[in-house]
Amino acid sequence: MFNRSRRNLARWFTLSMGSILVLFAGVIYQIEVKDKLEALDRLLYDKTRVMAASVHYEVRQDQSQVDLNHVPLLGSGSHPLAEDLIYVRWYNAQGQLVRFFGASPPDQLNASFGYLTVQSTDPLLENEIWLRQATLPVEGRTGTLGYLQVATPLRETQQELQQLQMALTLTVPIALGLIALTGWVLSGFAMQPIRQAYQQLQRFTADASHELRSPISAILTNAQLGLLIAPNDSHYHHPLENIVDSAKSMGALVNNLLLLARHQGQLTPESLKLIDLNDLLKSLATQFATLAEQKTIDLTYEQPEQLIELWADPDLLRQAIENLLNNACKYTRAGGTIRVNLVPYPGWAVIQVIDTGIGIPEADLSYIFDRFYRVDTERSLESGGFGLGLAIAQQIVQAHSGSIHVTSVVGQGSMFQVELPLKLPS
C-alpha cells in the first residue's frame, strides 16, 4: 500500500515537473528561433538599406528615372556586402521585374512586403534550400521608386537550431530521469511519517485485539458455565444466552481485526507453500454444502480437469474463500444456487463464487470491500455481519499479489472473482 502510494506520488511529481520542463524547453526553443530570425531580418534590412542607398534616380517631367548600375549585384560592380545573398531583385513601382541577380524570378512581384521564410532551389547544387526573404519598398522624392527583394540562406541558422534541438533532446531526458529520482526520494520522505503513524495504529489494533481475546474468552467461558449450572432456570437462562452470543460476536470481531492488523502488505515468500487449489476448493465446497442444504440452497463446485497449483498461505487463502462462501450463503434465498468455479488461465488461477442471491446495488459496488461497510445496515445486523468479511478477503488476495472483483445485479445475484498468480510472488 505504501509502496503504491509512493509510486503514485513519484509518478505525479515526475509528470507535473516533466511537463513543466518540456514546456520550458519548448518555450526556450521558440524564443531562440524568434531571436535568430529577428537577427537575420535586421541583417537583411541593413543590407537592403545600403543597396537602396545605391539606387540613383532623376526626376524628369514628374517621372523618376532609376539607375541601378551602382547597386551591388544588380549593377556593374561587385560589393562584399552581397556575398551571402542568394538573389537580389528589383521591381519597379508597378511590381514588374526590371533587373535581378540569381535564379530567374517571376516577372511580376507576387510576394507580400516584409520578411518571409521560403523554400527555393540552390542554383549550384540544385537542391531545395530554405531562405529568409525580405521585400521592401524604396522611396524617392516623388514616391515609391521600386521594390528590392533579397534573400539569404537559412543554412547556418538551421544548423544552430539543430544543435540546440540536439542539446535539448539529450538534456531533457536526463533531467526527466533526475526529476523521477528526486520524486522517488521526496515521496519516500513524505511517506515516512504516514507509514510510522499507520504502523503505530496497526500495532495498537493488533495489541488491543490480542489483549481483548482473553477477557472475552473468560466472559464466554463463565457464561457457558452458568448455562451448564442452571440449564432450566428461566430467570438466568435467557440473559446468559445473550452473554454467550455477544461474547462470540465480540470474539469474531476481535479475531477479524487481529487478522487485518497482522497481514498488511505482501506476504513473504517464506510464508508461502505450494498448494493444490482444486483440493482446497473441493474441501471448502464440502464444508459449506451442509450449511447450504440447511437453507435449501444448491451448492456445486465445478473443478477443472488439469492440476492447478500455486504458492499461497493455505490458512489465509482458505479464510478468504470461506468469507466469500459464507457471504453467498447468507444472502441467497432458499431454493437458490451457489456455484464455485476454478478456471485456469495462462499464469493465473481464477476462482468464481456465483450466487443467485439478493444482489448488491450498483451504487454500493465500489465500497463493498471497505471495512465495516454494510450495503444494508438492517439486513447485515440481522445476518450477524460486521462488514469485515469482504475486506478481509480482499486484503488476503492482495497479499498474494492477486485481485478480487465483483459484479452484481439486484434480485439476480452476484459473482465474486478472485484472480491469483500461479508463480511465486516477488
CSV table of C-alpha atoms in Angstrom, one decimal:
chain,number,residue,atom,x,y,z
A,1,MET,CA,0.0,0.0,0.0
A,2,PHE,CA,2.8,2.5,1.0
A,3,ASN,CA,4.9,1.5,-2.0
A,4,ARG,CA,1.9,2.0,-4.3
A,5,SER,CA,1.3,5.4,-2.7
A,6,ARG,CA,5.0,6.3,-3.0
A,7,ARG,CA,5.0,5.3,-6.7
A,8,ASN,CA,1.9,7.4,-7.3
A,9,LEU,CA,3.4,10.4,-5.6
A,10,ALA,CA,6.7,10.0,-7.6
A,11,ARG,CA,4.7,9.4,-10.8
A,12,TRP,CA,2.6,12.6,-10.4
A,13,PHE,CA,5.7,14.6,-9.3
A,14,THR,CA,7.6,13.4,-12.4
A,15,LEU,CA,4.6,14.1,-14.7
A,16,SER,CA,4.0,17.6,-13.3
A,17,MET,CA,7.6,18.6,-13.2
A,18,GLY,CA,8.4,16.8,-16.5
A,19,SER,CA,5.5,18.7,-18.2
A,20,ILE,CA,6.9,22.0,-16.9
A,21,LEU,CA,10.3,21.0,-18.1
A,22,VAL,CA,9.2,20.0,-21.6
A,23,LEU,CA,7.0,23.2,-21.8
A,24,PHE,CA,10.0,25.3,-20.7
A,25,ALA,CA,12.3,23.6,-23.3
A,26,GLY,CA,9.7,24.3,-26.0
A,27,VAL,CA,9.4,27.9,-25.0
A,28,ILE,CA,13.2,28.3,-24.9
A,29,TYR,CA,13.4,26.8,-28.4
A,30,GLN,CA,10.7,29.0,-29.8
A,31,ILE,CA,12.4,32.1,-28.3
A,32,GLU,CA,15.7,31.1,-29.8
A,33,VAL,CA,14.0,30.6,-33.2
A,34,LYS,CA,12.4,34.1,-32.9
A,35,ASP,CA,15.6,35.8,-31.8
A,36,LYS,CA,17.6,34.3,-34.7
A,37,LEU,CA,15.0,35.2,-37.3
A,38,GLU,CA,14.9,38.8,-35.9
A,39,ALA,CA,18.7,39.0,-36.1
A,40,LEU,CA,18.6,37.7,-39.6
A,41,ASP,CA,15.8,40.2,-40.5
A,42,ARG,CA,17.9,43.1,-39.1
A,43,LEU,CA,20.8,42.0,-41.2
A,44,LEU,CA,18.7,41.8,-44.3
A,45,TYR,CA,17.2,45.2,-43.5
A,46,ASP,CA,20.7,46.8,-43.1
A,47,LYS,CA,21.9,45.3,-46.4
A,48,THR,CA,18.7,46.3,-48.2
A,49,ARG,CA,19.0,49.8,-46.8
A,50,VAL,CA,22.6,50.1,-48.1
A,51,MET,CA,21.5,48.7,-51.5
A,52,ALA,CA,18.6,51.2,-51.6
A,53,ALA,CA,21.1,54.0,-50.9
A,54,SER,CA,23.0,52.9,-54.1
A,55,VAL,CA,19.9,53.4,-56.2
A,56,HIS,CA,20.3,56.7,-58.3
A,57,TYR,CA,17.4,58.4,-59.9
A,58,GLU,CA,16.4,61.6,-61.7
A,59,VAL,CA,13.1,63.3,-62.0
A,60,ARG,CA,12.1,64.2,-65.5
A,61,GLN,CA,8.6,65.5,-66.3
A,62,ASP,CA,7.5,64.3,-62.9
A,63,GLN,CA,8.7,60.8,-63.7
A,64,SER,CA,11.6,59.1,-61.8
A,65,GLN,CA,14.3,57.6,-64.0
A,66,VAL,CA,16.0,54.9,-61.9
A,67,ASP,CA,19.7,54.0,-62.4
A,68,LEU,CA,20.6,50.6,-60.9
A,69,ASN,CA,24.2,50.5,-62.2
A,70,HIS,CA,25.6,51.2,-58.7
A,71,VAL,CA,23.5,48.7,-56.8
A,72,PRO,CA,25.6,45.7,-55.6
A,73,LEU,CA,24.9,42.6,-57.7
A,74,LEU,CA,22.4,44.5,-59.9
A,75,GLY,CA,25.0,46.9,-61.2
A,76,SER,CA,28.3,46.5,-63.0
A,77,GLY,CA,30.5,46.4,-59.9
A,78,SER,CA,30.8,43.9,-57.0
A,79,HIS,CA,30.3,44.5,-53.3
A,80,PRO,CA,31.3,42.4,-50.3
A,81,LEU,CA,28.0,43.3,-48.7
A,82,ALA,CA,26.2,41.0,-51.1
A,83,GLU,CA,28.3,37.9,-50.8
A,84,ASP,CA,25.9,35.8,-48.7
A,85,LEU,CA,22.8,36.8,-50.7
A,86,ILE,CA,21.2,34.1,-52.9
A,87,TYR,CA,19.3,36.6,-55.1
A,88,VAL,CA,18.6,40.3,-55.4
A,89,ARG,CA,15.7,41.5,-57.5
A,90,TRP,CA,14.4,44.9,-58.4
A,91,TYR,CA,10.8,45.5,-59.3
A,92,ASN,CA,9.5,48.9,-60.5
A,93,ALA,CA,6.7,50.8,-58.8
A,94,GLN,CA,4.2,48.7,-60.8
A,95,GLY,CA,5.7,45.5,-59.5
A,96,GLN,CA,7.3,44.4,-62.8
A,97,LEU,CA,10.7,42.8,-62.8
A,98,VAL,CA,13.4,45.1,-64.1
A,99,ARG,CA,16.7,43.5,-63.1
A,100,PHE,CA,17.8,40.6,-61.0
A,101,PHE,CA,20.7,38.5,-59.7
A,102,GLY,CA,20.5,34.8,-59.0
A,103,ALA,CA,17.8,32.4,-60.1
A,104,SER,CA,15.2,33.5,-62.6
A,105,PRO,CA,12.4,35.2,-60.7
A,106,PRO,CA,8.7,35.7,-61.7
A,107,ASP,CA,8.1,38.8,-63.9
A,108,GLN,CA,5.5,40.2,-61.5
A,109,LEU,CA,6.1,40.8,-57.8
A,110,ASN,CA,3.9,38.3,-56.1
A,111,ALA,CA,5.3,38.3,-52.6
A,112,SER,CA,3.9,40.4,-49.8
A,113,PHE,CA,6.0,43.1,-48.3
A,114,GLY,CA,8.1,42.2,-45.3
A,115,TYR,CA,10.0,39.1,-44.3
A,116,LEU,CA,9.2,35.6,-45.3
A,117,THR,CA,10.8,32.1,-44.9
A,118,VAL,CA,10.6,30.5,-48.4
A,119,GLN,CA,11.9,27.3,-50.0
A,120,SER,CA,13.9,27.7,-53.2
A,121,THR,CA,16.4,25.7,-55.3
A,122,ASP,CA,20.1,26.1,-54.8
A,123,PRO,CA,21.5,27.4,-58.2
A,124,LEU,CA,24.8,25.5,-57.7
A,125,LEU,CA,23.8,22.2,-56.0
A,126,GLU,CA,20.2,22.2,-57.4
A,127,ASN,CA,18.7,21.0,-54.2
A,128,GLU,CA,16.0,22.5,-52.1
A,129,ILE,CA,17.1,25.1,-49.5
A,130,TRP,CA,15.3,27.4,-47.1
A,131,LEU,CA,15.8,31.1,-47.5
A,132,ARG,CA,14.9,34.2,-45.5
A,133,GLN,CA,13.5,36.7,-47.9
A,134,ALA,CA,12.9,40.5,-47.5
A,135,THR,CA,10.8,42.5,-49.8
A,136,LEU,CA,11.0,46.2,-49.0
A,137,PRO,CA,9.9,49.4,-50.9
A,138,VAL,CA,12.5,52.0,-51.9
A,139,GLU,CA,11.1,55.5,-51.6
A,140,GLY,CA,12.2,58.6,-53.6
A,141,ARG,CA,11.1,62.2,-53.6
A,142,THR,CA,8.2,61.5,-55.9
A,143,GLY,CA,7.1,58.4,-54.2
A,144,THR,CA,7.9,54.7,-54.5
A,145,LEU,CA,10.8,54.1,-56.9
A,146,GLY,CA,10.5,50.3,-56.8
A,147,TYR,CA,10.9,47.3,-54.6
A,148,LEU,CA,14.1,45.5,-53.6
A,149,GLN,CA,13.7,41.8,-52.9
A,150,VAL,CA,16.7,40.0,-51.3
A,151,ALA,CA,17.2,36.6,-49.8
A,152,THR,CA,19.9,34.9,-47.7
A,153,PRO,CA,20.1,31.2,-46.9
A,154,LEU,CA,19.0,29.8,-43.5
A,155,ARG,CA,21.6,27.1,-43.5
A,156,GLU,CA,23.7,28.5,-40.7
A,157,THR,CA,20.6,29.4,-38.6
A,158,GLN,CA,19.2,25.9,-39.2
A,159,GLN,CA,22.4,24.3,-38.1
A,160,GLU,CA,22.5,26.3,-34.9
A,161,LEU,CA,18.8,25.4,-34.2
A,162,GLN,CA,19.6,21.8,-34.9
A,163,GLN,CA,22.4,21.9,-32.4
A,164,LEU,CA,20.0,23.5,-29.9
A,165,GLN,CA,17.5,20.7,-30.6
A,166,MET,CA,20.1,18.1,-30.1
A,167,ALA,CA,21.2,19.6,-26.8
A,168,LEU,CA,17.5,19.8,-25.6
A,169,THR,CA,16.9,16.2,-26.8
A,170,LEU,CA,19.8,14.9,-24.8
A,171,THR,CA,19.4,17.1,-21.7
A,172,VAL,CA,15.6,16.9,-21.3
A,173,PRO,CA,15.5,13.0,-20.8
A,174,ILE,CA,18.4,13.3,-18.4
A,175,ALA,CA,16.6,16.0,-16.5
A,176,LEU,CA,13.4,13.9,-16.5
A,177,GLY,CA,15.4,11.0,-15.1
A,178,LEU,CA,16.8,13.2,-12.3
A,179,ILE,CA,13.3,14.5,-11.6
A,180,ALA,CA,11.9,11.0,-11.4
A,181,LEU,CA,14.7,10.1,-9.0
A,182,THR,CA,14.1,13.2,-6.9
A,183,GLY,CA,10.4,12.5,-6.9
A,184,TRP,CA,11.0,9.0,-5.7
A,185,VAL,CA,13.3,10.2,-2.9
A,186,LEU,CA,11.0,13.0,-1.8
A,187,SER,CA,7.9,10.8,-1.9
A,188,GLY,CA,9.8,8.4,0.4
A,189,PHE,CA,10.5,11.2,2.9
A,190,ALA,CA,6.8,12.3,2.6
A,191,MET,CA,5.5,8.8,3.2
A,192,GLN,CA,7.7,8.2,6.2
A,193,PRO,CA,5.6,9.9,8.9
A,194,ILE,CA,2.4,8.4,7.4
A,195,ARG,CA,4.0,5.0,7.4
A,196,GLN,CA,5.1,5.4,11.1
A,197,ALA,CA,1.6,6.6,12.1
A,198,TYR,CA,-0.1,3.8,10.3
A,199,GLN,CA,2.3,1.2,11.8
A,200,GLN,CA,1.6,2.6,15.2
A,201,LEU,CA,-2.1,2.4,14.7
A,202,GLN,CA,-1.7,-1.1,13.3
A,203,ARG,CA,0.4,-2.2,16.3
A,204,PHE,CA,-2.2,-0.7,18.6
A,205,THR,CA,-5.0,-2.5,16.8
A,206,ALA,CA,-3.1,-5.8,17.0
A,207,ASP,CA,-2.2,-5.3,20.6
A,208,ALA,CA,-5.7,-4.3,21.7
A,209,SER,CA,-7.2,-7.1,19.7
A,210,HIS,CA,-4.8,-9.6,21.3
A,211,GLU,CA,-5.4,-8.3,24.8
A,212,LEU,CA,-9.2,-8.4,24.3
A,213,ARG,CA,-9.2,-12.0,23.4
A,214,SER,CA,-8.5,-13.2,27.0
A,215,PRO,CA,-11.3,-11.3,28.7
A,216,ILE,CA,-13.8,-12.2,26.0
A,217,SER,CA,-12.8,-15.8,26.3
A,218,ALA,CA,-13.3,-15.6,30.1
A,219,ILE,CA,-16.7,-14.0,29.7
A,220,LEU,CA,-17.7,-16.7,27.2
A,221,THR,CA,-16.5,-19.5,29.4
A,222,ASN,CA,-18.2,-18.1,32.5
A,223,ALA,CA,-21.5,-17.6,30.6
A,224,GLN,CA,-21.4,-21.1,29.2
A,225,LEU,CA,-20.5,-22.4,32.7
A,226,GLY,CA,-23.6,-20.6,34.0
A,227,LEU,CA,-25.8,-22.2,31.4
A,228,LEU,CA,-24.5,-25.6,32.4
A,229,ILE,CA,-25.1,-24.9,36.2
A,230,ALA,CA,-28.6,-23.6,35.7
A,231,PRO,CA,-29.9,-25.1,32.5
A,232,ASN,CA,-33.5,-25.0,33.5
A,233,ASP,CA,-33.5,-21.7,35.4
A,234,SER,CA,-35.7,-19.5,33.2
A,235,HIS,CA,-34.7,-16.4,35.3
A,236,TYR,CA,-31.0,-16.6,34.2
A,237,HIS,CA,-31.1,-18.7,31.1
A,238,HIS,CA,-32.0,-16.1,28.6
A,239,PRO,CA,-29.6,-13.4,29.9
A,240,LEU,CA,-26.8,-15.9,29.9
A,241,GLU,CA,-27.5,-17.0,26.3
A,242,ASN,CA,-27.4,-13.3,25.3
A,243,ILE,CA,-24.0,-13.0,27.0
A,244,VAL,CA,-22.7,-16.1,25.1
A,245,ASP,CA,-23.9,-14.8,21.8
A,246,SER,CA,-22.4,-11.3,22.5
A,247,ALA,CA,-19.1,-12.8,23.6
A,248,LYS,CA,-18.9,-15.0,20.5
A,249,SER,CA,-19.7,-12.0,18.3
A,250,MET,CA,-17.1,-9.9,20.0
A,251,GLY,CA,-14.6,-12.7,19.7
A,252,ALA,CA,-15.2,-13.0,16.0
A,253,LEU,CA,-14.8,-9.2,15.6
A,254,VAL,CA,-11.6,-9.2,17.6
A,255,ASN,CA,-10.2,-12.1,15.5
A,256,ASN,CA,-11.1,-10.3,12.3
A,257,LEU,CA,-9.4,-7.1,13.4
A,258,LEU,CA,-6.4,-9.1,14.5
A,259,LEU,CA,-6.3,-10.8,11.1
A,260,LEU,CA,-6.5,-7.4,9.3
A,261,ALA,CA,-3.8,-5.9,11.5
A,262,ARG,CA,-1.3,-8.8,11.2
A,263,HIS,CA,-1.5,-9.3,7.5
A,264,GLN,CA,-0.8,-6.0,5.9
A,265,GLY,CA,1.2,-5.8,2.6
A,266,GLN,CA,2.7,-8.6,0.6
A,267,LEU,CA,3.4,-12.0,2.2
A,268,THR,CA,7.0,-13.1,2.4
A,269,PRO,CA,8.0,-16.0,0.1
A,270,GLU,CA,9.0,-18.0,3.2
A,271,SER,CA,5.4,-18.0,4.4
A,272,LEU,CA,4.0,-19.5,1.2
A,273,LYS,CA,3.5,-23.1,0.3
A,274,LEU,CA,2.8,-24.9,-2.9
A,275,ILE,CA,-0.9,-26.0,-2.6
A,276,ASP,CA,-3.3,-27.8,-4.8
A,277,LEU,CA,-6.1,-25.2,-5.3
A,278,ASN,CA,-8.5,-27.9,-6.5
A,279,ASP,CA,-8.2,-29.8,-3.3
A,280,LEU,CA,-8.7,-26.6,-1.2
A,281,LEU,CA,-11.9,-25.6,-3.1
A,282,LYS,CA,-13.3,-29.1,-3.0
A,283,SER,CA,-12.8,-29.2,0.8
A,284,LEU,CA,-14.5,-25.8,1.2
A,285,ALA,CA,-17.4,-26.8,-1.1
A,286,THR,CA,-18.0,-29.9,1.0
A,287,GLN,CA,-17.8,-27.9,4.2
A,288,PHE,CA,-20.3,-25.3,3.1
A,289,ALA,CA,-22.6,-27.8,1.4
A,290,THR,CA,-24.0,-28.7,4.8
A,291,LEU,CA,-24.8,-25.1,5.6
A,292,ALA,CA,-26.3,-24.7,2.1
A,293,GLU,CA,-28.5,-27.7,2.5
A,294,GLN,CA,-30.0,-26.3,5.7
A,295,LYS,CA,-31.2,-23.3,3.7
A,296,THR,CA,-32.3,-25.4,0.8
A,297,ILE,CA,-29.5,-23.9,-1.4
A,298,ASP,CA,-27.9,-26.0,-4.1
A,299,LEU,CA,-24.1,-25.5,-3.8
A,300,THR,CA,-21.9,-27.0,-6.6
A,301,TYR,CA,-18.2,-27.0,-7.3
A,302,GLU,CA,-17.0,-27.2,-10.9
A,303,GLN,CA,-13.4,-28.4,-10.9
A,304,PRO,CA,-11.1,-28.3,-13.8
A,305,GLU,CA,-9.5,-31.3,-15.4
A,306,GLN,CA,-6.0,-30.1,-15.0
A,307,LEU,CA,-4.0,-29.7,-11.8
A,308,ILE,CA,-3.7,-26.1,-10.6
A,309,GLU,CA,-1.1,-25.4,-8.0
A,310,LEU,CA,0.0,-22.1,-6.7
A,311,TRP,CA,2.1,-20.6,-3.9
A,312,ALA,CA,-0.1,-19.3,-1.1
A,313,ASP,CA,-0.6,-19.3,2.6
A,314,PRO,CA,-3.2,-22.1,2.8
A,315,ASP,CA,-4.9,-20.9,6.0
A,316,LEU,CA,-5.2,-17.3,4.8
A,317,LEU,CA,-6.5,-18.3,1.4
A,318,ARG,CA,-9.0,-20.7,3.0
A,319,GLN,CA,-10.2,-17.8,5.1
A,320,ALA,CA,-10.7,-15.6,2.1
A,321,ILE,CA,-12.7,-18.2,0.2
A,322,GLU,CA,-14.7,-19.1,3.3
A,323,ASN,CA,-15.7,-15.4,3.6
A,324,LEU,CA,-17.0,-15.4,0.1
A,325,LEU,CA,-18.9,-18.6,0.5
A,326,ASN,CA,-20.3,-17.5,3.9
A,327,ASN,CA,-21.4,-14.3,2.3
A,328,ALA,CA,-23.1,-16.2,-0.6
A,329,CYS,CA,-24.9,-18.5,1.8
A,330,LYS,CA,-26.1,-15.5,3.9
A,331,TYR,CA,-27.6,-13.6,1.0
A,332,THR,CA,-29.0,-16.4,-1.1
A,333,ARG,CA,-32.6,-17.3,-0.5
A,334,ALA,CA,-34.0,-20.8,-0.1
A,335,GLY,CA,-34.2,-22.6,-3.5
A,336,GLY,CA,-31.3,-20.6,-4.9
A,337,THR,CA,-27.9,-21.8,-6.2
A,338,ILE,CA,-24.3,-21.2,-5.4
A,339,ARG,CA,-21.7,-22.2,-7.9
A,340,VAL,CA,-17.9,-22.3,-7.3
A,341,ASN,CA,-15.7,-22.4,-10.4
A,342,LEU,CA,-12.0,-22.8,-10.8
A,343,VAL,CA,-10.9,-21.6,-14.2
A,344,PRO,CA,-7.3,-21.9,-15.3
A,345,TYR,CA,-5.7,-19.1,-17.3
A,346,PRO,CA,-2.1,-18.8,-18.5
A,347,GLY,CA,-0.1,-17.8,-15.4
A,348,TRP,CA,-3.3,-17.2,-13.4
A,349,ALA,CA,-5.9,-19.2,-11.4
A,350,VAL,CA,-9.4,-17.7,-11.4
A,351,ILE,CA,-11.9,-18.6,-8.6
A,352,GLN,CA,-15.5,-17.6,-9.2
A,353,VAL,CA,-18.2,-17.7,-6.5
A,354,ILE,CA,-21.6,-17.2,-8.2
A,355,ASP,CA,-24.8,-17.0,-6.4
A,356,THR,CA,-28.5,-16.2,-7.2
A,357,GLY,CA,-28.9,-14.1,-4.1
A,358,ILE,CA,-30.4,-10.7,-3.4
A,359,GLY,CA,-27.6,-8.9,-5.2
A,360,ILE,CA,-25.8,-5.6,-4.5
A,361,PRO,CA,-27.0,-2.2,-5.7
A,362,GLU,CA,-24.7,-0.7,-8.2
A,363,ALA,CA,-24.0,2.4,-6.0
A,364,ASP,CA,-22.6,0.1,-3.3
A,365,LEU,CA,-20.3,-2.0,-5.5
A,366,SER,CA,-17.3,0.4,-5.3
A,367,TYR,CA,-17.5,0.4,-1.4
A,368,ILE,CA,-18.3,-3.3,-0.9
A,369,PHE,CA,-14.7,-4.1,0.1
A,370,ASP,CA,-14.3,-1.2,2.6
A,371,ARG,CA,-14.0,-2.1,6.2
A,372,PHE,CA,-17.2,-2.0,8.2
A,373,TYR,CA,-19.2,-1.1,5.1
A,374,ARG,CA,-22.7,-2.6,5.0
A,375,VAL,CA,-24.9,-2.5,2.0
A,376,ASP,CA,-28.0,-2.6,4.1
A,377,THR,CA,-27.4,-2.0,7.8
A,378,GLU,CA,-30.6,-3.6,9.0
A,379,ARG,CA,-30.1,-6.6,6.8
A,380,SER,CA,-26.4,-7.0,7.9
A,381,LEU,CA,-27.3,-6.8,11.5
A,382,GLU,CA,-29.9,-9.5,11.1
A,383,SER,CA,-27.3,-11.7,9.4
A,384,GLY,CA,-24.7,-11.0,12.2
A,385,GLY,CA,-22.1,-9.5,10.0
A,386,PHE,CA,-19.6,-6.7,10.9
A,387,GLY,CA,-18.8,-5.6,7.4
A,388,LEU,CA,-15.3,-7.1,7.6
A,389,GLY,CA,-15.6,-10.4,5.7
A,390,LEU,CA,-15.1,-8.9,2.2
A,391,ALA,CA,-12.4,-6.5,3.4
A,392,ILE,CA,-10.5,-9.5,4.9
A,393,ALA,CA,-11.0,-11.4,1.6
A,394,GLN,CA,-9.6,-8.6,-0.4
A,395,GLN,CA,-6.7,-8.0,1.9
A,396,ILE,CA,-5.7,-11.7,1.8
A,397,VAL,CA,-6.0,-11.8,-2.0
A,398,GLN,CA,-3.9,-8.7,-2.4
A,399,ALA,CA,-1.3,-10.1,0.0
A,400,HIS,CA,-1.0,-12.9,-2.5
A,401,SER,CA,-0.4,-10.4,-5.4
A,402,GLY,CA,-3.9,-11.1,-6.7
A,403,SER,CA,-7.1,-9.1,-7.2
A,404,ILE,CA,-10.7,-9.6,-6.5
A,405,HIS,CA,-13.7,-8.2,-8.4
A,406,VAL,CA,-17.4,-8.2,-8.0
A,407,THR,CA,-20.3,-7.9,-10.4
A,408,SER,CA,-23.9,-8.0,-9.2
A,409,VAL,CA,-27.5,-7.4,-10.3
A,410,VAL,CA,-30.1,-6.7,-7.6
A,411,GLY,CA,-32.5,-9.5,-7.4
A,412,GLN,CA,-30.5,-11.8,-9.7
A,413,GLY,CA,-27.3,-12.5,-7.8
A,414,SER,CA,-23.6,-11.7,-7.6
A,415,MET,CA,-20.3,-13.0,-8.8
A,416,PHE,CA,-17.1,-12.6,-6.9
A,417,GLN,CA,-14.0,-13.4,-9.0
A,418,VAL,CA,-10.6,-13.9,-7.4
A,419,GLU,CA,-7.5,-13.8,-9.7
A,420,LEU,CA,-4.3,-15.3,-8.2
A,421,PRO,CA,-0.9,-15.6,-9.9
A,422,LEU,CA,0.5,-19.1,-10.2
A,423,LYS,CA,4.1,-18.1,-9.9
A,424,LEU,CA,5.8,-17.3,-6.6
A,425,PRO,CA,5.2,-13.6,-5.8
A,426,SER,CA,8.3,-11.5,-5.9
